[in-house]
Short mmCIF file of C-alpha atoms in Angstrom, two decimals:
data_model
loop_
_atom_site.label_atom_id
_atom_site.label_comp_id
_atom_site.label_asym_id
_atom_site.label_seq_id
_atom_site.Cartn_x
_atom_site.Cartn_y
_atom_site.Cartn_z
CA UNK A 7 24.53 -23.79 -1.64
CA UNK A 8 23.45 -23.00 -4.90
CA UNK A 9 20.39 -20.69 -5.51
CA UNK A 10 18.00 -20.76 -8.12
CA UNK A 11 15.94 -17.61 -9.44
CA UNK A 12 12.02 -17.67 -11.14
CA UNK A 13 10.38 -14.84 -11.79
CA UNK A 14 6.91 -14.59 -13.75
CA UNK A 15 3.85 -12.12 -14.56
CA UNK A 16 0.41 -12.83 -13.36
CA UNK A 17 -3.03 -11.49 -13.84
CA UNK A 18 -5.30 -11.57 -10.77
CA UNK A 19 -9.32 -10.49 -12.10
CA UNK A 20 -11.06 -8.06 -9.87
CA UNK A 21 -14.70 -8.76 -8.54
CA UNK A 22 -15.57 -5.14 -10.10
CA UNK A 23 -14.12 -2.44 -11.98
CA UNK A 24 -11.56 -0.10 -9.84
CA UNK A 25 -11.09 2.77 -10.60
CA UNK A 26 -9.64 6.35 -9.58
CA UNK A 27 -8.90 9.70 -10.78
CA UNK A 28 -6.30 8.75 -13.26
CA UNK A 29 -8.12 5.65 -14.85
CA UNK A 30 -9.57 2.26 -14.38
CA UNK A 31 -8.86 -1.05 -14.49
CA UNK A 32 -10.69 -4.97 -14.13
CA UNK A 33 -7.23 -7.38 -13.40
CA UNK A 34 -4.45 -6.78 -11.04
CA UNK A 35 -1.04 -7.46 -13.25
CA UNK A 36 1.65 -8.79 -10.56
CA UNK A 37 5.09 -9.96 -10.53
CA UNK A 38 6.43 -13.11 -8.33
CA UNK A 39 9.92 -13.66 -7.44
CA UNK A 40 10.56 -17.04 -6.21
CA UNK A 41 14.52 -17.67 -4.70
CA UNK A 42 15.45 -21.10 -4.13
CA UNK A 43 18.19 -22.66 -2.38
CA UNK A 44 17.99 -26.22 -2.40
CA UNK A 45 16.26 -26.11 1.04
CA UNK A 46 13.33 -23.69 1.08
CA UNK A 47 11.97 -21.39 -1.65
CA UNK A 48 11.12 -17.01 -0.53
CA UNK A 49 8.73 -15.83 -2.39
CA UNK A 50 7.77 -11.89 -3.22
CA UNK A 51 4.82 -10.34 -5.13
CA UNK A 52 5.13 -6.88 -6.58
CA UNK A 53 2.61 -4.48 -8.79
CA UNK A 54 4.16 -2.86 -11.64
CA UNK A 55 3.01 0.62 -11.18
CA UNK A 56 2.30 3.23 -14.75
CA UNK A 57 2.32 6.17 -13.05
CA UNK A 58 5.81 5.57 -11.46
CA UNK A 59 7.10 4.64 -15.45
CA UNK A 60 7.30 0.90 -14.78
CA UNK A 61 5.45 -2.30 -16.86
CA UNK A 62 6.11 -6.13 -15.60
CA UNK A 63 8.02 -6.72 -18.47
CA UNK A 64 10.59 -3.76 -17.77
CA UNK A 65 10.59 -5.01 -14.29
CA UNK A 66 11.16 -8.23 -14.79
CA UNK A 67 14.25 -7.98 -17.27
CA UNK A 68 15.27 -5.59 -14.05
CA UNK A 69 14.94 -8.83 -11.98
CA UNK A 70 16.99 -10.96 -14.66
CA UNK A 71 19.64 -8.21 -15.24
CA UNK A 72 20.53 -9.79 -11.21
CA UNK A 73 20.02 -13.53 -11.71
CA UNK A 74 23.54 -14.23 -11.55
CA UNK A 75 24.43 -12.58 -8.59
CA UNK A 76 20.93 -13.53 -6.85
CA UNK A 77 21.98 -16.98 -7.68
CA UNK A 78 25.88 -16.46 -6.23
CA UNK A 79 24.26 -15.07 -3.18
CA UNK A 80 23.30 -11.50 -2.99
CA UNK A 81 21.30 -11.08 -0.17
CA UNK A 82 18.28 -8.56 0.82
CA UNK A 83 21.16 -5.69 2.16
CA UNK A 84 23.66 -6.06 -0.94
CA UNK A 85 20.11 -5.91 -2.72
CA UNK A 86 19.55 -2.01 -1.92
CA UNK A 87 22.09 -0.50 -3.90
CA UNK A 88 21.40 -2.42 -7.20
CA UNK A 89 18.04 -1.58 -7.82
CA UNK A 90 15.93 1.43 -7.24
CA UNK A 91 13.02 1.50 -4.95
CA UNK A 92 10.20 -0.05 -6.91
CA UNK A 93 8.59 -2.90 -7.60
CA UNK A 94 11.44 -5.22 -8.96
CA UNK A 95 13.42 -4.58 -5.99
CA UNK A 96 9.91 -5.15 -3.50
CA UNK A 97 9.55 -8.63 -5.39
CA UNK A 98 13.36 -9.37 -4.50
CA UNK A 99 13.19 -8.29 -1.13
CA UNK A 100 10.23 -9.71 0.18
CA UNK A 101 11.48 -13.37 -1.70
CA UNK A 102 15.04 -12.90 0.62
CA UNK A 103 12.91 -11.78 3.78
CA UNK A 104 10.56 -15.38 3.13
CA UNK A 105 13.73 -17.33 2.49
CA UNK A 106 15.81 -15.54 4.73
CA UNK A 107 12.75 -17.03 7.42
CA UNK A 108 12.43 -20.64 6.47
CA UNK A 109 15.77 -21.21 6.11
CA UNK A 110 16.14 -19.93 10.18
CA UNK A 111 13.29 -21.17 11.28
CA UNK A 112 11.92 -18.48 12.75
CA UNK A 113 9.29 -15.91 11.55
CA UNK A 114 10.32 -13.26 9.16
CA UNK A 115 8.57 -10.71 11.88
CA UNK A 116 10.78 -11.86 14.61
CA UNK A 117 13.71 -11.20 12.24
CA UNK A 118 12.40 -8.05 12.02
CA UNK A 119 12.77 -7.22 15.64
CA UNK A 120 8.97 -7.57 16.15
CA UNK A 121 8.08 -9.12 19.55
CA UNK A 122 4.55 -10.59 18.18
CA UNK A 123 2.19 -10.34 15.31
CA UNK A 124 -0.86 -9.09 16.04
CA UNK A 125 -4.00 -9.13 13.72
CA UNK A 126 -4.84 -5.65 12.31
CA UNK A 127 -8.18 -3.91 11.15
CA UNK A 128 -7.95 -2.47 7.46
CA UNK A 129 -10.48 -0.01 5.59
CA UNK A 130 -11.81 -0.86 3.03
CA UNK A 131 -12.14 0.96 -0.62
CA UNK A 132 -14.98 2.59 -2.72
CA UNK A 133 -13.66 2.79 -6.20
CA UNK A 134 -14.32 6.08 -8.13
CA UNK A 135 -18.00 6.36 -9.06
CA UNK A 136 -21.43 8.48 -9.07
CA UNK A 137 -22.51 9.52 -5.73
CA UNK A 138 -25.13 7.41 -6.24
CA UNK A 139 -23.03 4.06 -6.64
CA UNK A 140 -20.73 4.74 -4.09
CA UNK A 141 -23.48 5.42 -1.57
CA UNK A 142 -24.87 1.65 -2.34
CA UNK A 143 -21.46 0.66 -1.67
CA UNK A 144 -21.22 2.06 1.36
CA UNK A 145 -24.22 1.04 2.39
CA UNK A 146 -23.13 -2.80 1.85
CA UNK A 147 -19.95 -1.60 4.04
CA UNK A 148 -21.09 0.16 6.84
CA UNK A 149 -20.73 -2.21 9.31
CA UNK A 150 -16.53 -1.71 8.82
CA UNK A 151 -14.94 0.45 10.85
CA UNK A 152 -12.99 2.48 8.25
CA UNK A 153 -13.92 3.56 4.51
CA UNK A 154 -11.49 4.93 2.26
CA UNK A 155 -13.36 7.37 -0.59
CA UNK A 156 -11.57 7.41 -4.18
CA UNK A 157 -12.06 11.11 -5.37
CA UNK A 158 -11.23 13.13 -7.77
CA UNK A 159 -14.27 15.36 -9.75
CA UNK A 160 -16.05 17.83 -9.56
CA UNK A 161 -18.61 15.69 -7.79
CA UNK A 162 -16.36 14.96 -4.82
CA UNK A 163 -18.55 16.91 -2.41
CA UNK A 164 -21.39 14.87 -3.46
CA UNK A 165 -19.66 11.68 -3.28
CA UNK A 166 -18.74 12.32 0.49
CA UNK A 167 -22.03 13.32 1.39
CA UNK A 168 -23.73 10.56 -0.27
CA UNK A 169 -21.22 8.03 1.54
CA UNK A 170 -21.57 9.53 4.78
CA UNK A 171 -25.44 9.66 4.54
CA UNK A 172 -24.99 5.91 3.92
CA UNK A 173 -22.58 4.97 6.43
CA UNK A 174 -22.82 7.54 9.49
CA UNK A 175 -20.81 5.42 11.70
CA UNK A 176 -18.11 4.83 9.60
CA UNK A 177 -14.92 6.40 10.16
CA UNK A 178 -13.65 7.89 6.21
CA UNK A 179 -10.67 8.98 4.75
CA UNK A 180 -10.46 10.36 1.17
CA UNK A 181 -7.93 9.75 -1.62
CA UNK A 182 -7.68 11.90 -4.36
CA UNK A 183 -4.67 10.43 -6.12
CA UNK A 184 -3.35 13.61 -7.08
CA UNK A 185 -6.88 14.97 -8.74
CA UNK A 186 -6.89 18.18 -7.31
CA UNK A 187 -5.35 22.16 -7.34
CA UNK A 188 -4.58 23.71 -4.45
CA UNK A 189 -7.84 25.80 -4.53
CA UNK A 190 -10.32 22.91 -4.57
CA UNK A 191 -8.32 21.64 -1.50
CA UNK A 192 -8.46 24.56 0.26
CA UNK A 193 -12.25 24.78 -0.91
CA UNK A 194 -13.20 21.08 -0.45
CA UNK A 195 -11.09 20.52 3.46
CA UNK A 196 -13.71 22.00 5.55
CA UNK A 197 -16.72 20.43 3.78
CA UNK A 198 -14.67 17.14 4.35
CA UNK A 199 -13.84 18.62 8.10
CA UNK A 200 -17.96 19.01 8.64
CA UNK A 201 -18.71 15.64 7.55
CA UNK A 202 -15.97 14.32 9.52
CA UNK A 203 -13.49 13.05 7.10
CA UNK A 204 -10.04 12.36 8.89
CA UNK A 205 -7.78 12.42 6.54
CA UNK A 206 -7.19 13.34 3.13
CA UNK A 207 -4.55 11.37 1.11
CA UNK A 208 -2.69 12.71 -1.56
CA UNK A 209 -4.81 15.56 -2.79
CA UNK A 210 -1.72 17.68 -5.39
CA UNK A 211 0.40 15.90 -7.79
CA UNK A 212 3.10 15.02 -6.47
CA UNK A 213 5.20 17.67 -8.32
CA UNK A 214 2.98 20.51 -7.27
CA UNK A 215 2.62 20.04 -3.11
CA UNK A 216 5.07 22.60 -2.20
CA UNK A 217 2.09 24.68 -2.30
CA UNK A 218 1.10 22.47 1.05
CA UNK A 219 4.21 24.24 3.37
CA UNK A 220 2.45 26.85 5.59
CA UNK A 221 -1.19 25.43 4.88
CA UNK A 222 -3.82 24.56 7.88
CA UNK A 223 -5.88 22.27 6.83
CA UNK A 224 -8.59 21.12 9.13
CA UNK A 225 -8.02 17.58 7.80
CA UNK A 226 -4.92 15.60 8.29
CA UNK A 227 -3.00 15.22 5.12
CA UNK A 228 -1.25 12.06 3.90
CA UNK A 229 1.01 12.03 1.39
CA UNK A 230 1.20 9.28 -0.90
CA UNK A 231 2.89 9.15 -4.62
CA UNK A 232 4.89 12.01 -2.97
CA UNK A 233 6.57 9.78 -0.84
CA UNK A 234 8.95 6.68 -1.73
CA UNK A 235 11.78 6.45 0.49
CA UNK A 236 13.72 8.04 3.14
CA UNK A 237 14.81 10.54 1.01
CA UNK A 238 11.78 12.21 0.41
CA UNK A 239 10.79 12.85 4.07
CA UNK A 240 12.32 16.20 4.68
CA UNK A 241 10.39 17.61 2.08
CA UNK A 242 7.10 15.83 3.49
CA UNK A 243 7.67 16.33 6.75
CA UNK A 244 7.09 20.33 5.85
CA UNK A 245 3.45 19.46 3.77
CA UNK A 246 2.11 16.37 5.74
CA UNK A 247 1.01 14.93 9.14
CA UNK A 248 0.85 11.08 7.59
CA UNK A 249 2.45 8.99 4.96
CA UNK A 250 1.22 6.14 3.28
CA UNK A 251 4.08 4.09 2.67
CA UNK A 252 3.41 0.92 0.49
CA UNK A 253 6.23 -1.45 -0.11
CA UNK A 254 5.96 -1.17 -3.89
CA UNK A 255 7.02 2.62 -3.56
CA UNK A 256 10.14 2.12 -1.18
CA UNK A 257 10.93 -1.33 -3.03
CA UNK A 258 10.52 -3.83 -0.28
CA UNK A 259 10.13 -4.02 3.64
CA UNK A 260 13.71 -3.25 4.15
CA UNK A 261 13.12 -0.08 3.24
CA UNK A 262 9.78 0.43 4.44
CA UNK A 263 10.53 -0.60 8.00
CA UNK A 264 13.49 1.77 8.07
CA UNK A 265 11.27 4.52 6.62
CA UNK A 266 8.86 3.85 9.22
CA UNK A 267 11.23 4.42 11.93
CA UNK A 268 12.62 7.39 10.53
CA UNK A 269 8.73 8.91 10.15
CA UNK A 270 7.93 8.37 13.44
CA UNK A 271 10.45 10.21 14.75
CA UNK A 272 9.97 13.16 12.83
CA UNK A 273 6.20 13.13 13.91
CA UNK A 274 4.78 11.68 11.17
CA UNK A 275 1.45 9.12 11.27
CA UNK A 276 1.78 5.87 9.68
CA UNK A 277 -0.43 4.37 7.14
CA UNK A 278 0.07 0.70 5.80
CA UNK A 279 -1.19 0.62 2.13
CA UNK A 280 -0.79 -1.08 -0.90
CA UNK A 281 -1.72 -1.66 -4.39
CA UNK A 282 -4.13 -3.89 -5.68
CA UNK A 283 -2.79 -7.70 -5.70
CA UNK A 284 -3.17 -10.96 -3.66
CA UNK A 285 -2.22 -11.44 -0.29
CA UNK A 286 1.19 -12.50 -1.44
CA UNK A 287 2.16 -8.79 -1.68
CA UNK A 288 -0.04 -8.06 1.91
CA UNK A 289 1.60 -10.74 4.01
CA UNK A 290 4.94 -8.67 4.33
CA UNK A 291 3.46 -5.25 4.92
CA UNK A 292 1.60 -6.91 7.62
CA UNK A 293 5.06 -6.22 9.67
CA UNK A 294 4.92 -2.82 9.11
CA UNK A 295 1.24 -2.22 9.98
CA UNK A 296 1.97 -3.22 13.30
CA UNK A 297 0.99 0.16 15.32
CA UNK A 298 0.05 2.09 12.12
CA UNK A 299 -2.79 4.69 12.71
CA UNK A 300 -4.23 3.87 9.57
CA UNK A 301 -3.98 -0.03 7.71
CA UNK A 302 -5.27 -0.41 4.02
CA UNK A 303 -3.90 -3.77 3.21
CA UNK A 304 -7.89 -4.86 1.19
CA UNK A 305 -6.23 -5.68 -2.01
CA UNK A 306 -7.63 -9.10 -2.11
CA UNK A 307 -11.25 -8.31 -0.91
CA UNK A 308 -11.37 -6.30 -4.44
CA UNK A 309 -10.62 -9.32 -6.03
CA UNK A 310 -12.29 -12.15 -7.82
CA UNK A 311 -10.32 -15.17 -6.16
CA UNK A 312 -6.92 -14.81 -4.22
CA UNK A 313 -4.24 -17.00 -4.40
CA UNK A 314 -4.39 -20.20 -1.74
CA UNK A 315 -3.24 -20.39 1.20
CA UNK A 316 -4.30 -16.05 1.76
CA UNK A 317 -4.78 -14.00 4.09
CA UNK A 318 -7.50 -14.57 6.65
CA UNK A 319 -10.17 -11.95 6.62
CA UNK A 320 -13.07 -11.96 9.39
CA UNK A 321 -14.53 -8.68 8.28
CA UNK A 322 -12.26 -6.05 8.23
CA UNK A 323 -9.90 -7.86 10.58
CA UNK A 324 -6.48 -9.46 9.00
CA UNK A 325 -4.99 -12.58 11.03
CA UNK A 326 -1.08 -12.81 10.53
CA UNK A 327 -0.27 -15.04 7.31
CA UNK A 328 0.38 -18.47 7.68
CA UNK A 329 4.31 -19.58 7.15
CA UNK A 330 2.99 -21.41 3.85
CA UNK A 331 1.99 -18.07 2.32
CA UNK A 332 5.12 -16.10 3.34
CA UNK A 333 7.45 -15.48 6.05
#
């Protein structure tokens, strides 16, 4: 049966500015693959990420460079060696996983080897602001059972304070986005370790966290933009205790799921993220945050509509996605 291929950029606005160390921003720019094929259509959504070199347009010729065998039948495992991991590949995969699904008749988590899928609790995120904002933001939030802290200045300390003053209940985790040098970390971790922080994601660039190997920190440590796929455990097996794996990095829940595994059983805690986007682009990693010790899937609490049918949030908790929205 013949396929057919659509593929599109969309801008989602945010309720508020986001930011983070390396800049802000007021819309979430997505792409959506849609694979047809005559009898149900998959659908994947997929955020173009700067800091990993890629725009929607540049990702979207990558999707069109593969109409013609998407359309002659490639499917989801032919799909791994023709793109790299990123977000034209996530788009793809996650459309094949939804169509792969309806076309069964049988939920894509089940095809995944999943038993059941349970609801899961996400934190959610302070954007990068004065001590003094983020504290009323916390405030509003401190009735969730997780807060995750964007960092990266030299008021960080005060930030954390201020949040923790606001919400003493409230489990935190940090994320520096690659803000700081080895010496603020080493400074900053037991401050964070006294007010109770538990974990601290991505603190070095990426480039420069070989100065991790043979470091103590009294706060776990989660990499982030220093991990993608499979192939860059070994390396963060030696500098972490967590990984945040988002399905834009490894290019699709194919990947992620094997990643996962792979983690795991090197010792490695899990942490479901994702970029910001609408629950489109949550619904899959929903799979994977099954049994994660950390879930931030809150893309579409930060912003100012989602797309309909979403995600169902009742607080911080996240029911499984209904088959009209994906899988």
């Amino acid at each position: 049966m013949t396929r057919r291929l659509a593929v599109r950029e969309e801008s989602w606005p945010l309720a508020a500015v986001f930011a983070i160390s390396r800049g802000a921003k007021t819309a979430a720019q997505v792409i959506v693959a849609e694979i047809s094929d005559g009898r149900a259509t998959g659908r994947g959504e997929a955020v173009p990420y700067a800091r990993y070199g890629q725009t929607p347009a540049g990702e979207i010729a990558a999707i069109e460079a593969l109409r013609p065998d998407l359309e002659a039948g490639l499917d989801r495992r032919g799909l791994q060696n023709r793109l790299p991991a990123g977000a034209a590949r996530n788009a793809l995969d996650c459309a094949l996983w939804d169509l792969e699904a309806k076309v069964a008749g049988v939920p894509a988590w089940a095809l995944a080897g999943r038993r059941r899928l349970d609801p899961v609790k996400t934190c959610l995120t302070l954007s990068l602001d004065t001590p003094e904002k983020m504290a009323e933001a916390a405030r509003a939030a401190a009735r969730r059972p997780m807060l995750k802290l964007k960092i990266g200045g030299a008021d960080d300390l005060d930030r954390v304070i201020a949040v923790r003053e606001a919400a003493p209940r409230t489990r935190l985790i940090v994320d520096a986005n690659e803000a700081l040098d080895f010496e603020a970390l080493r400074r900053l971790a037991p401050e964070l370790a006294r007010l109770e922080v538990k974990m601290i994601e991505q603190p070095l660039p990426a480039q420069a966290d070989e100065a991790l190997e043979g470091y103590e920190s009294p706060v776990l440590l989660c990499a982030d933009e220093s991990l993608h796929t499979r192939a860059d455990l070994s390396r963060c097996v030696r500098r972490y205790g967590a990984v945040n794996i988002k399905l834009d990095k490894t290019g699709g829940l194919t990947e992620a799921l094997a990643l996962a595994a792979e983690a795991r059983a090197v010792g490695l805690q899990i942490m479901a993220g994702c970029m910001v986007a609408t629950s489109l682009a949550m619904a899959p990693t929903m799979i994977l945050a099954q049994g994660a010790e950390v879930v931030d899937l809150d893309g579409p609490l930060l912003l100012a509509r989602d797309r309909e049918p979403g995600l169902t949030y009742q607080g911080s908790l996240i029911l499984p996605p209904p088959p009209e929205l994906w899988g």
